Tab-separated table of C-alpha atoms and ligand atoms in Angstrom:
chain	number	residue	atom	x	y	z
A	1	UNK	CA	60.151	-17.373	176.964
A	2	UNK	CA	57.065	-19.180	175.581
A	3	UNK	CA	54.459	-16.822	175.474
A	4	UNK	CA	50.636	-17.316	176.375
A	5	UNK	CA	49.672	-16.223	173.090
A	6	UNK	CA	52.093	-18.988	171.552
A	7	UNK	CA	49.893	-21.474	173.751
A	8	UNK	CA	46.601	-20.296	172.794
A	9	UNK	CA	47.739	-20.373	168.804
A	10	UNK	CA	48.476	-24.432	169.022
A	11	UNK	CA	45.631	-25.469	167.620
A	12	UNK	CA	45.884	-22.886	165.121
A	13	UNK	CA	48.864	-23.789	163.763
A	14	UNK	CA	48.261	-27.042	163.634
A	15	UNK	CA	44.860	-27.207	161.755
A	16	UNK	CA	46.485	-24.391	159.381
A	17	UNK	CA	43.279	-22.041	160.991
A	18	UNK	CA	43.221	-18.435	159.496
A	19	UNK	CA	40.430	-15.907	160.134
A	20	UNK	CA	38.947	-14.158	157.281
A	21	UNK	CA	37.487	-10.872	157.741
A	22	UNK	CA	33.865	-11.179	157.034
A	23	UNK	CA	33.812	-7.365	156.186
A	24	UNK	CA	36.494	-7.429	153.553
A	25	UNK	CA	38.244	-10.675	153.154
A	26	UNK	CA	41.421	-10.157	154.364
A	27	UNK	CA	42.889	-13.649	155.738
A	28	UNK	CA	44.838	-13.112	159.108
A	29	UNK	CA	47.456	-15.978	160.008
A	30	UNK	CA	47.408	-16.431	163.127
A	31	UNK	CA	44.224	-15.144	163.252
A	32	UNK	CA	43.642	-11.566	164.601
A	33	UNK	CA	40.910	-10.244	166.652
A	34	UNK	CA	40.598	-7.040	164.858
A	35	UNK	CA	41.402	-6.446	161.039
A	36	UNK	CA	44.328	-5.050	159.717
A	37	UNK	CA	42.914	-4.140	156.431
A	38	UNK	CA	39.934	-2.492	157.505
A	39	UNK	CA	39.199	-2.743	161.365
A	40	UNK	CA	36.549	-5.813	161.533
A	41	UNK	CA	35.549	-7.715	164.372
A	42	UNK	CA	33.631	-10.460	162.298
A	43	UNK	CA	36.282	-13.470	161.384
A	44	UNK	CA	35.080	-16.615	159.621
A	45	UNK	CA	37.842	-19.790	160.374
A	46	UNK	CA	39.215	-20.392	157.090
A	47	UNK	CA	41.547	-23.537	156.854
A	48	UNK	CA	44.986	-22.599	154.765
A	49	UNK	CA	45.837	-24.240	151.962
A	50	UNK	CA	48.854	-26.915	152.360
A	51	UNK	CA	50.519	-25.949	148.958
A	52	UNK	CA	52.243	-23.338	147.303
A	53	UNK	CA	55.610	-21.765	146.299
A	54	UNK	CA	58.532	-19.949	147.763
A	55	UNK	CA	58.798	-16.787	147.633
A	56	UNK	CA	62.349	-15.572	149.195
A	57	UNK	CA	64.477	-17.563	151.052
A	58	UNK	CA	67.376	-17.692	153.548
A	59	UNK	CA	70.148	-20.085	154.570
A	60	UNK	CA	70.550	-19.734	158.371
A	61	UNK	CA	74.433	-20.662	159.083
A	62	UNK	CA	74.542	-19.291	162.948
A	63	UNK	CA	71.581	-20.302	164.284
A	64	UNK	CA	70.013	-19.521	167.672
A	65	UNK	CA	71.334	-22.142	170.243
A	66	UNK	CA	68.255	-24.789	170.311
A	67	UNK	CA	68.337	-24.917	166.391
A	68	UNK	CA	72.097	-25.405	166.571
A	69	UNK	CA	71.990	-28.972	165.304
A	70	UNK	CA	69.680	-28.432	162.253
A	71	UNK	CA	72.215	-26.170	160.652
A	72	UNK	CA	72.536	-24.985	158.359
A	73	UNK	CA	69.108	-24.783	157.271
A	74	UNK	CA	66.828	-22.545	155.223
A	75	UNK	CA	64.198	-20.315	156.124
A	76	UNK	CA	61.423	-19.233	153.399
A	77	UNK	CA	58.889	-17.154	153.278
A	78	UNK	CA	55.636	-19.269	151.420
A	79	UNK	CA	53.187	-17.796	149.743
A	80	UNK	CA	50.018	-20.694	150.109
A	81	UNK	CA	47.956	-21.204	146.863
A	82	UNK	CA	45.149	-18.560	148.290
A	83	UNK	CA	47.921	-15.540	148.772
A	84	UNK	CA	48.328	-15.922	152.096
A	85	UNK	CA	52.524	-15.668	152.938
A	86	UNK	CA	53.999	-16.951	156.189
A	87	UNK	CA	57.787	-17.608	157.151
A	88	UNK	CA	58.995	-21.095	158.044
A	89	UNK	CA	61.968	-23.652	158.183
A	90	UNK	CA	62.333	-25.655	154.951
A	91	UNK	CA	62.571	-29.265	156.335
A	92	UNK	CA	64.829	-32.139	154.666
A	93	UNK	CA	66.329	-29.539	152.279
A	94	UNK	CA	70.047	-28.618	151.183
A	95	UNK	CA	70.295	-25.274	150.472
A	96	UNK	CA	71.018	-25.158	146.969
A	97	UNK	CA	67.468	-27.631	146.458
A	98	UNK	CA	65.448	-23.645	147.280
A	99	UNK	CA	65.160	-21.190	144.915
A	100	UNK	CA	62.559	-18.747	144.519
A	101	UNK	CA	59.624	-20.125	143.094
A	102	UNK	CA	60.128	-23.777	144.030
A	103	UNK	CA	56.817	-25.344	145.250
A	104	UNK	CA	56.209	-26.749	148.545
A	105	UNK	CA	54.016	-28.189	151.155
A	106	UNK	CA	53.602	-27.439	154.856
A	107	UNK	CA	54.375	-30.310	157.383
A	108	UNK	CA	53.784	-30.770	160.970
A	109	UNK	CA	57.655	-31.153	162.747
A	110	UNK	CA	59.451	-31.219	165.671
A	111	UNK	CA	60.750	-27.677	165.590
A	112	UNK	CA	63.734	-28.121	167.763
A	113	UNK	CA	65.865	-31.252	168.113
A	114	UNK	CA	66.183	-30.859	172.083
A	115	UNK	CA	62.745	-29.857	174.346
A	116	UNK	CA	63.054	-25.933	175.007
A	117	UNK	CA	62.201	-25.023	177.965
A	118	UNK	CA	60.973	-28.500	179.089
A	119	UNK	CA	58.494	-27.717	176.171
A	120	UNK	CA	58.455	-29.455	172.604
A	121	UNK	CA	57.613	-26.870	170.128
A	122	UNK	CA	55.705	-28.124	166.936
A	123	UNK	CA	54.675	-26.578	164.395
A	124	UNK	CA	54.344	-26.186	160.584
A	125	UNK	CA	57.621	-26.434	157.870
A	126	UNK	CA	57.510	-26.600	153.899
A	127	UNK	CA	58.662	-29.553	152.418
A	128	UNK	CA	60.102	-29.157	148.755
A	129	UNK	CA	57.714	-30.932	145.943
A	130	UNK	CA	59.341	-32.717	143.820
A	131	UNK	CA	59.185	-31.173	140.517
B	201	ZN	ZN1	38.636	-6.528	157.103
């Protein structure tokens, strides 16, 4: 099921919005309401960074059903130009075109081909930059 939480994050994930502690630093994505790092309450909206590499990556050959048609596909975890990592579908991109360390760029996409739940789910993927 879609969650509340997912709901409330929308805008989030679309304007790339993280919350930076204002005690230590630390840069939550989604953004928390208490800090990991060192238990804050006081977050300052800090838009992401579009850019960076990847770090580890996956090729997803049995996919859950609604992602059935995209495969196979690769999932990556990204680590943006200001450290901050978060795991998402590569878009456009044969497997063999990933590799650890390839740069990318987060896009706004359709997540699923077919409307889950009577719901279409966007959200961010990387795009490979051409070298
Ligand atoms: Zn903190």
């Amino acid at each position: 099921m879609i969650s509340p939480r997912y709901h409330r994050e929308i805008p989030q994930r679309y304007r790339l919005e993280a919350g930076r502690c204002e005690d230590c630093g630390e840069i939550h994505f989604p953004p928390r309401f208490v800090c990991r790092k060192c238990g804050g309450k006081r977050f300052a909206i800090e838009v992401l960074p579009r850019r960076g590499k990847v770090l580890t990556h996956t090729t997803i050959w049995i996919p859950p059903a609604p992602f059935e048609i995209q495969k196979p596909y690769v999932v990556a975890i990204v680590e943006l130009e200001n450290g901050v990592r978060l795991t998402c579908m590569v878009a456009e991109a044969p497997p063999d075109e990933v590799r650890i360390g390839t740069p990318v760029e987060l896009i706004f996409r359709r997540l699923q081909a077919q409307p889950v739940w009577e719901v279409l789910q966007y959200g961010y993927k990387a795009r490979v930059l051409a070298g």
